[in-house]
Amino acid sequence: INKLAQVDTSVLIRGESGTGKELVAKAIHMNGPRKDERFVAVNCSAIPEALIESEFFGHEKGAFTGADGRKIGKFQYADGGTLFLDEIGDISPALQVKLLRALQEQRFTPVGANREVEVNVRIVAATNRNLEEMIKKGEFREDLFYRLNVLPIFLPPLRERKDDVLALVEHFLQKFNGTYGAKIQGVADEARELLMKYNWPGNIRELENVMEHAFVIESGARITPASLPDSIRGLSRSGKSAVASDNQGADGKENISYAINLNNLDFQNQKEEFEKHFIISALKVFNGRINQTALHANIPKKTLLRKLEKYGLTAKDYQDDGD
Ligand SMILES: Nc1ncnc2c1ncn2[C@@H]1O[C@H](COP(=O)(O)OP(=O)(O)O)[C@@H](O)[C@H]1O
Ligand SMILES: [Mg+2]
């Protein structure tokens, strides 16, 4: 990261949600010559299509209905600094063209303006979507991809780097001992085992939330299984990761409840977490079968496939193979 930080080339960070893409983007900014300038983050998937061009490039007064004042776009706001374009795979082909031009020329025209604005920004982009696949389907421009992907970084999901789990647990122990006033010294063996066994669909963000949850619940000096959320303890029961807790409803049918994480009330984030949990739960109910899941959950199959890709999920991981 230190080396990447010194140059001005575009960086593309790939990885599932919660693997640390934004943290890495900030680290690149903070370790480079632009560190005293702004780091501006834009979540491309959170901005409505109709507003995104103006969000990027700004607009003149009266440029469109509702544009009652002049507005500076994120490109201009980040001038001299770093612009972090999160979820870059979610922008429309029309905007991809405009973005490419702005990146190539470091110049752009605000919506409704007849002048160009020149800027000097470093671009760090991130996505958890499969851009190569999107290029093949004509959904993402190849030229923009090459422009962004000059320096690629891939952040693996936590389940593929289980060796890091304990180091991260240690890190969060220290962090939350600071936040909550030192009280927890370590992790009991059984709890450690559960943390190692779990497959962490929400990656480091989920681990961080689990640790904070434990700090709030645990009254002893060590984290025990009792202070871990059901999702983690569920593992020992069913033999695979359960991200939602199951129980019987009054009608005798299975209910699935999803706990809202009160430590991170970011709406977009929560929506995505919920969506992911919902999809995993539905896949489990339909034994990993895409067609049935799409049918019964009333999601177009295409949308379901796109969401699976977005969250890095594989349907057959949710087949009940009897263990
Ligand atoms: N290597 C790491 N060490 C400690 N905390 C981390 C690490 N990577 C990510 N985190 C934390 O995990 C959470 C999710 O990281 P974030 O960068 O927002 O992920 P992403 O952008 O990939 O969804 C953040 O709270 C971040 O501080
Ligand atoms: Mg993020």
CSV table of C-alpha atoms and ligand atoms in Angstrom, one decimal:
chain,number,residue,atom,x,y,z
A,1,ILE,CA,0.0,0.0,0.0
A,2,ASN,CA,2.9,2.3,0.8
A,3,LYS,CA,4.2,1.9,-2.8
A,4,LEU,CA,0.8,2.3,-4.4
A,5,ALA,CA,0.3,5.5,-2.3
A,6,GLN,CA,3.3,7.3,-3.8
A,7,VAL,CA,2.1,7.3,-7.4
A,8,ASP,CA,-1.0,8.9,-9.0
A,9,THR,CA,-2.2,5.9,-10.9
A,10,SER,CA,-5.8,4.6,-10.6
A,11,VAL,CA,-6.3,1.7,-8.2
A,12,LEU,CA,-9.1,-0.8,-8.4
A,13,ILE,CA,-9.9,-2.7,-5.2
A,14,ARG,CA,-11.9,-5.9,-5.5
A,15,GLY,CA,-13.4,-7.9,-2.8
A,16,GLU,CA,-16.7,-8.8,-1.1
A,17,SER,CA,-18.5,-6.4,1.1
A,18,GLY,CA,-16.7,-6.0,4.5
A,19,THR,CA,-13.3,-7.1,3.4
A,20,GLY,CA,-11.8,-3.7,4.0
A,21,LYS,CA,-11.9,-2.0,0.6
A,22,GLU,CA,-12.7,1.5,1.9
A,23,LEU,CA,-10.1,1.1,4.7
A,24,VAL,CA,-7.5,0.3,2.0
A,25,ALA,CA,-8.6,3.2,-0.1
A,26,LYS,CA,-8.2,5.6,2.9
A,27,ALA,CA,-4.8,4.0,3.7
A,28,ILE,CA,-3.6,4.7,0.1
A,29,HIS,CA,-4.7,8.3,0.5
A,30,MET,CA,-3.2,8.8,3.9
A,31,ASN,CA,0.2,7.4,3.0
A,32,GLY,CA,0.6,9.5,-0.1
A,33,PRO,CA,1.5,13.0,-1.1
A,34,ARG,CA,-2.2,14.0,-1.2
A,35,LYS,CA,-2.8,13.2,2.5
A,36,ASP,CA,-3.4,16.8,3.4
A,37,GLU,CA,-6.1,17.2,0.8
A,38,ARG,CA,-9.6,15.7,0.8
A,39,PHE,CA,-10.5,12.0,0.6
A,40,VAL,CA,-14.0,12.0,-0.9
A,41,ALA,CA,-16.0,8.8,-0.9
A,42,VAL,CA,-18.9,8.2,-3.3
A,43,ASN,CA,-21.1,5.1,-3.1
A,44,CYS,CA,-22.2,4.8,-6.7
A,45,SER,CA,-24.9,2.3,-5.9
A,46,ALA,CA,-26.5,4.6,-3.3
A,47,ILE,CA,-27.2,7.5,-5.7
A,48,PRO,CA,-30.3,7.4,-7.8
A,49,GLU,CA,-29.5,7.1,-11.5
A,50,ALA,CA,-31.1,10.5,-12.3
A,51,LEU,CA,-28.9,12.4,-9.9
A,52,ILE,CA,-25.6,10.6,-10.3
A,53,GLU,CA,-24.1,12.8,-13.1
A,54,SER,CA,-24.8,15.9,-11.1
A,55,GLU,CA,-23.4,14.2,-8.0
A,56,PHE,CA,-20.1,13.5,-9.9
A,57,PHE,CA,-19.8,16.6,-11.9
A,58,GLY,CA,-22.1,19.2,-10.3
A,59,HIS,CA,-24.7,21.3,-12.0
A,60,GLU,CA,-25.7,24.9,-12.8
A,61,LYS,CA,-28.7,26.6,-11.3
A,62,GLY,CA,-31.7,25.5,-13.3
A,63,ALA,CA,-29.9,22.6,-15.1
A,64,PHE,CA,-32.9,20.4,-14.4
A,65,THR,CA,-36.1,20.5,-12.4
A,66,GLY,CA,-35.2,20.9,-8.7
A,67,ALA,CA,-31.7,22.3,-9.4
A,68,ASP,CA,-32.4,25.5,-7.6
A,69,GLY,CA,-28.8,26.4,-7.0
A,70,ARG,CA,-25.4,25.8,-8.4
A,71,LYS,CA,-23.8,22.6,-7.1
A,72,ILE,CA,-20.2,21.5,-6.9
A,73,GLY,CA,-19.7,17.8,-7.8
A,74,LYS,CA,-17.6,15.3,-6.0
A,75,PHE,CA,-14.9,15.5,-8.6
A,76,GLN,CA,-14.4,19.2,-8.0
A,77,TYR,CA,-14.7,18.7,-4.2
A,78,ALA,CA,-11.9,16.2,-4.3
A,79,ASP,CA,-9.7,18.4,-6.4
A,80,GLY,CA,-6.1,17.9,-5.3
A,81,GLY,CA,-7.1,14.8,-3.2
A,82,THR,CA,-8.5,11.4,-3.7
A,83,LEU,CA,-11.9,10.4,-5.0
A,84,PHE,CA,-13.0,7.0,-3.9
A,85,LEU,CA,-15.7,5.5,-6.2
A,86,ASP,CA,-17.2,2.7,-4.3
A,87,GLU,CA,-19.4,0.1,-6.1
A,88,ILE,CA,-18.1,1.3,-9.4
A,89,GLY,CA,-19.7,-1.7,-11.1
A,90,ASP,CA,-23.2,-0.2,-10.5
A,91,ILE,CA,-22.9,2.8,-12.7
A,92,SER,CA,-24.9,3.0,-16.0
A,93,PRO,CA,-23.1,2.7,-19.4
A,94,ALA,CA,-24.0,6.3,-20.1
A,95,LEU,CA,-22.2,7.5,-17.0
A,96,GLN,CA,-19.3,5.1,-17.7
A,97,VAL,CA,-18.6,7.1,-20.9
A,98,LYS,CA,-18.6,10.4,-19.1
A,99,LEU,CA,-16.5,9.1,-16.2
A,100,LEU,CA,-13.9,7.7,-18.6
A,101,ARG,CA,-13.6,11.0,-20.4
A,102,ALA,CA,-13.3,12.9,-17.0
A,103,LEU,CA,-10.6,10.4,-16.0
A,104,GLN,CA,-8.6,10.7,-19.2
A,105,GLU,CA,-8.7,14.4,-19.5
A,106,GLN,CA,-9.1,15.4,-15.8
A,107,ARG,CA,-11.7,17.8,-17.2
A,108,PHE,CA,-15.5,17.7,-17.3
A,109,THR,CA,-18.6,19.8,-17.9
A,110,PRO,CA,-21.1,20.2,-15.0
A,111,VAL,CA,-24.7,19.4,-15.9
A,112,GLY,CA,-26.2,22.3,-17.8
A,113,ALA,CA,-23.0,24.3,-18.0
A,114,ASN,CA,-21.2,25.6,-21.1
A,115,ARG,CA,-17.8,25.6,-19.5
A,116,GLU,CA,-15.4,22.9,-18.5
A,117,VAL,CA,-13.8,22.4,-15.1
A,118,GLU,CA,-10.3,21.2,-14.7
A,119,VAL,CA,-9.4,19.0,-11.7
A,120,ASN,CA,-6.5,17.0,-10.4
A,121,VAL,CA,-7.9,13.9,-8.6
A,122,ARG,CA,-6.5,10.5,-7.9
A,123,ILE,CA,-9.1,7.8,-8.4
A,124,VAL,CA,-9.4,4.8,-6.2
A,125,ALA,CA,-12.4,2.6,-7.2
A,126,ALA,CA,-13.9,-0.5,-5.6
A,127,THR,CA,-16.4,-3.2,-6.4
A,128,ASN,CA,-17.5,-6.6,-5.4
A,129,ARG,CA,-18.9,-7.4,-8.8
A,130,ASN,CA,-17.3,-9.5,-11.5
A,131,LEU,CA,-16.4,-6.7,-13.9
A,132,GLU,CA,-14.8,-9.1,-16.5
A,133,GLU,CA,-18.1,-10.9,-16.6
A,134,MET,CA,-20.0,-7.6,-17.0
A,135,ILE,CA,-17.6,-6.6,-19.8
A,136,LYS,CA,-18.5,-9.8,-21.7
A,137,LYS,CA,-22.2,-9.1,-21.3
A,138,GLY,CA,-21.7,-5.5,-22.5
A,139,GLU,CA,-22.6,-4.0,-19.1
A,140,PHE,CA,-19.3,-2.5,-18.3
A,141,ARG,CA,-17.0,-0.7,-20.7
A,142,GLU,CA,-13.7,-2.4,-21.3
A,143,ASP,CA,-11.8,0.9,-21.8
A,144,LEU,CA,-13.0,2.2,-18.4
A,145,PHE,CA,-12.0,-1.1,-16.8
A,146,TYR,CA,-8.4,-0.8,-18.1
A,147,ARG,CA,-8.3,2.8,-17.1
A,148,LEU,CA,-9.3,2.0,-13.5
A,149,ASN,CA,-7.5,-1.3,-13.2
A,150,VAL,CA,-4.0,0.0,-13.6
A,151,LEU,CA,-3.1,-1.1,-10.1
A,152,PRO,CA,-5.4,-4.0,-9.0
A,153,ILE,CA,-5.8,-5.0,-5.4
A,154,PHE,CA,-7.8,-8.1,-4.4
A,155,LEU,CA,-9.0,-8.5,-0.8
A,156,PRO,CA,-9.9,-12.1,-0.2
A,157,PRO,CA,-12.9,-13.0,1.9
A,158,LEU,CA,-12.2,-13.7,5.5
A,159,ARG,CA,-13.3,-17.4,5.1
A,160,GLU,CA,-10.3,-17.8,2.8
A,161,ARG,CA,-7.9,-16.3,5.3
A,162,LYS,CA,-8.9,-17.9,8.5
A,163,ASP,CA,-5.4,-17.5,9.8
A,164,ASP,CA,-6.2,-13.8,10.1
A,165,VAL,CA,-9.3,-14.3,12.3
A,166,LEU,CA,-7.4,-14.6,15.6
A,167,ALA,CA,-5.2,-11.6,14.8
A,168,LEU,CA,-8.2,-9.6,14.0
A,169,VAL,CA,-10.0,-10.8,17.1
A,170,GLU,CA,-6.9,-9.6,19.1
A,171,HIS,CA,-7.0,-6.2,17.2
A,172,PHE,CA,-10.7,-5.7,18.0
A,173,LEU,CA,-10.2,-6.8,21.7
A,174,GLN,CA,-7.7,-3.9,22.0
A,175,LYS,CA,-9.9,-1.5,20.1
A,176,PHE,CA,-13.1,-2.2,22.2
A,177,ASN,CA,-11.1,-2.4,25.4
A,178,GLY,CA,-10.2,1.2,24.6
A,179,THR,CA,-13.8,2.2,23.7
A,180,TYR,CA,-15.5,0.4,26.6
A,181,GLY,CA,-12.8,0.7,29.2
A,182,ALA,CA,-10.5,-2.3,29.5
A,183,LYS,CA,-12.4,-5.3,30.8
A,184,ILE,CA,-11.9,-8.3,28.5
A,185,GLN,CA,-8.6,-10.1,28.5
A,186,GLY,CA,-9.1,-12.9,26.0
A,187,VAL,CA,-11.3,-15.4,24.4
A,188,ALA,CA,-12.3,-18.8,25.9
A,189,ASP,CA,-11.3,-21.9,23.9
A,190,GLU,CA,-14.9,-22.8,23.0
A,191,ALA,CA,-15.6,-19.3,21.8
A,192,ARG,CA,-12.3,-19.2,19.8
A,193,GLU,CA,-13.3,-22.5,18.1
A,194,LEU,CA,-16.7,-21.1,17.1
A,195,LEU,CA,-15.0,-17.9,15.7
A,196,MET,CA,-12.6,-20.1,13.7
A,197,LYS,CA,-15.3,-22.4,12.4
A,198,TYR,CA,-17.7,-19.7,11.2
A,199,ASN,CA,-17.5,-18.8,7.6
A,200,TRP,CA,-18.0,-15.0,7.9
A,201,PRO,CA,-20.2,-14.0,5.0
A,202,GLY,CA,-20.0,-10.4,6.1
A,203,ASN,CA,-16.2,-10.6,6.4
A,204,ILE,CA,-14.2,-8.2,8.7
A,205,ARG,CA,-17.2,-5.9,9.2
A,206,GLU,CA,-19.2,-8.8,10.6
A,207,LEU,CA,-16.3,-9.9,12.8
A,208,GLU,CA,-16.0,-6.4,14.1
A,209,ASN,CA,-19.7,-6.3,14.9
A,210,VAL,CA,-19.6,-9.7,16.6
A,211,MET,CA,-16.7,-8.6,18.8
A,212,GLU,CA,-18.5,-5.4,19.8
A,213,HIS,CA,-21.7,-7.5,20.5
A,214,ALA,CA,-19.6,-9.6,22.8
A,215,PHE,CA,-18.2,-6.6,24.6
A,216,VAL,CA,-21.7,-5.4,25.3
A,217,ILE,CA,-23.0,-8.8,26.5
A,218,GLU,CA,-20.0,-10.3,28.3
A,219,SER,CA,-19.7,-9.6,32.0
A,220,GLY,CA,-16.7,-11.8,32.6
A,221,ALA,CA,-13.0,-11.3,31.8
A,222,ARG,CA,-13.1,-13.6,28.7
A,223,ILE,CA,-15.4,-13.8,25.7
A,224,THR,CA,-17.4,-17.0,26.0
A,225,PRO,CA,-19.8,-18.7,23.6
A,226,ALA,CA,-22.7,-17.2,25.6
A,227,SER,CA,-21.6,-13.7,24.5
A,228,LEU,CA,-21.5,-14.6,20.8
A,229,PRO,CA,-24.5,-14.0,18.6
A,230,ASP,CA,-26.7,-16.9,17.6
A,231,SER,CA,-25.4,-16.8,14.1
A,232,ILE,CA,-21.9,-17.8,15.3
A,233,ARG,CA,-23.2,-20.3,17.8
A,234,GLY,CA,-25.7,-21.7,15.3
A,235,LEU,CA,-22.7,-23.2,13.5
A,236,SER,CA,-22.1,-25.8,16.2
A,237,ARG,CA,-25.7,-26.9,15.9
A,238,SER,CA,-26.2,-27.2,12.1
A,239,GLY,CA,-22.7,-27.8,11.0
A,240,LYS,CA,-22.7,-24.8,8.7
A,241,SER,CA,-22.9,-21.1,9.0
A,242,ALA,CA,-26.3,-19.8,9.8
A,243,VAL,CA,-26.6,-16.0,9.4
A,244,ALA,CA,-30.1,-15.9,10.6
A,245,SER,CA,-31.5,-17.6,13.6
A,246,ASP,CA,-34.3,-20.0,13.0
A,247,ASN,CA,-37.3,-20.6,15.2
A,248,GLN,CA,-40.8,-22.0,15.0
A,249,GLY,CA,-43.6,-19.5,14.4
A,250,ALA,CA,-47.1,-19.8,15.9
A,251,ASP,CA,-48.3,-21.5,12.7
A,252,GLY,CA,-45.7,-24.1,13.1
A,253,LYS,CA,-43.8,-22.9,10.1
A,254,GLU,CA,-40.1,-22.0,10.3
A,255,ASN,CA,-39.5,-18.3,10.9
A,256,ILE,CA,-36.2,-16.6,10.3
A,257,SER,CA,-35.4,-13.5,12.3
A,258,TYR,CA,-32.7,-11.0,11.4
A,259,ALA,CA,-31.1,-8.9,14.1
A,260,ILE,CA,-30.5,-5.3,13.1
A,261,ASN,CA,-27.0,-4.2,14.1
A,262,LEU,CA,-27.4,-1.1,16.2
A,263,ASN,CA,-23.7,-0.3,16.1
A,264,ASN,CA,-23.9,0.5,12.4
A,265,LEU,CA,-27.0,2.2,11.4
A,266,ASP,CA,-25.9,3.2,7.9
A,267,PHE,CA,-29.0,2.6,5.9
A,268,GLN,CA,-27.4,1.5,2.7
A,269,ASN,CA,-25.2,-0.9,4.6
A,270,GLN,CA,-28.1,-2.3,6.6
A,271,LYS,CA,-30.1,-2.7,3.4
A,272,GLU,CA,-27.3,-4.7,1.9
A,273,GLU,CA,-26.8,-6.8,5.0
A,274,PHE,CA,-30.4,-7.6,5.1
A,275,GLU,CA,-30.6,-8.4,1.4
A,276,LYS,CA,-27.7,-10.8,1.8
A,277,HIS,CA,-29.1,-12.5,4.9
A,278,PHE,CA,-32.5,-12.8,3.2
A,279,ILE,CA,-31.0,-14.4,0.1
A,280,ILE,CA,-28.9,-16.8,2.1
A,281,SER,CA,-31.9,-17.8,4.2
A,282,ALA,CA,-34.1,-18.3,1.1
A,283,LEU,CA,-31.5,-20.4,-0.6
A,284,LYS,CA,-31.3,-22.6,2.5
A,285,VAL,CA,-35.0,-23.1,2.4
A,286,PHE,CA,-34.9,-24.1,-1.2
A,287,ASN,CA,-31.8,-26.2,-0.8
A,288,GLY,CA,-29.6,-23.9,-3.0
A,289,ARG,CA,-31.9,-24.2,-6.0
A,290,ILE,CA,-31.8,-20.9,-7.9
A,291,ASN,CA,-35.1,-21.4,-9.9
A,292,GLN,CA,-37.2,-22.3,-6.9
A,293,THR,CA,-35.7,-19.6,-4.7
A,294,ALA,CA,-36.3,-16.9,-7.4
A,295,LEU,CA,-39.9,-18.2,-7.9
A,296,HIS,CA,-40.9,-18.4,-4.2
A,297,ALA,CA,-39.1,-15.2,-3.1
A,298,ASN,CA,-40.6,-13.4,-6.1
A,299,ILE,CA,-37.3,-12.2,-7.4
A,300,PRO,CA,-36.5,-12.3,-11.2
A,301,LYS,CA,-33.9,-15.0,-11.7
A,302,LYS,CA,-31.6,-12.5,-13.4
A,303,THR,CA,-31.8,-10.2,-10.3
A,304,LEU,CA,-31.1,-13.1,-8.0
A,305,LEU,CA,-28.1,-14.2,-10.0
A,306,ARG,CA,-26.8,-10.6,-10.0
A,307,LYS,CA,-27.2,-10.4,-6.2
A,308,LEU,CA,-25.4,-13.7,-5.7
A,309,GLU,CA,-22.5,-12.3,-7.6
A,310,LYS,CA,-22.7,-9.0,-5.8
A,311,TYR,CA,-22.4,-10.7,-2.4
A,312,GLY,CA,-20.0,-13.3,-3.6
A,313,LEU,CA,-22.4,-16.1,-2.8
A,314,THR,CA,-22.6,-19.6,-4.4
A,315,ALA,CA,-26.0,-21.1,-4.4
A,316,LYS,CA,-24.8,-24.7,-4.0
A,317,ASP,CA,-23.1,-23.8,-0.7
A,318,TYR,CA,-26.6,-23.7,0.7
A,319,GLN,CA,-27.5,-27.2,-0.3
A,320,ASP,CA,-28.4,-29.3,2.6
A,321,ASP,CA,-26.0,-32.2,2.2
A,322,GLY,CA,-27.0,-33.8,5.5
A,323,ASP,CA,-24.2,-32.6,7.8
B,1,LIG,N1,-7.4,-5.3,8.2
B,1,LIG,C1,-8.3,-4.7,9.0
B,1,LIG,N2,-8.1,-4.5,10.3
B,1,LIG,C2,-9.0,-4.0,11.1
B,1,LIG,N3,-10.2,-3.6,10.7
B,1,LIG,C3,-10.5,-3.8,9.4
B,1,LIG,C4,-9.6,-4.3,8.5
B,1,LIG,N4,-10.2,-4.4,7.3
B,1,LIG,C5,-11.5,-3.8,7.5
B,1,LIG,N5,-11.7,-3.5,8.8
B,1,LIG,C6,-12.9,-2.9,9.3
B,1,LIG,O1,-14.0,-3.6,8.8
B,1,LIG,C7,-15.1,-2.8,8.5
B,1,LIG,C8,-15.4,-2.9,7.0
B,1,LIG,O2,-14.4,-2.4,6.2
B,1,LIG,P1,-14.7,-1.6,4.9
B,1,LIG,O3,-13.4,-1.0,4.4
B,1,LIG,O4,-15.8,-0.7,5.1
B,1,LIG,O5,-15.1,-2.8,3.9
B,1,LIG,P2,-15.7,-2.8,2.4
B,1,LIG,O6,-15.5,-1.3,1.9
B,1,LIG,O7,-14.9,-3.8,1.7
B,1,LIG,O8,-17.1,-3.1,2.6
B,1,LIG,C9,-14.6,-1.4,8.8
B,1,LIG,O9,-15.1,-1.0,10.1
B,1,LIG,C10,-13.1,-1.5,8.9
B,1,LIG,O10,-12.6,-0.5,9.7
B,2,MG,MG,-17.6,-0.5,1.5
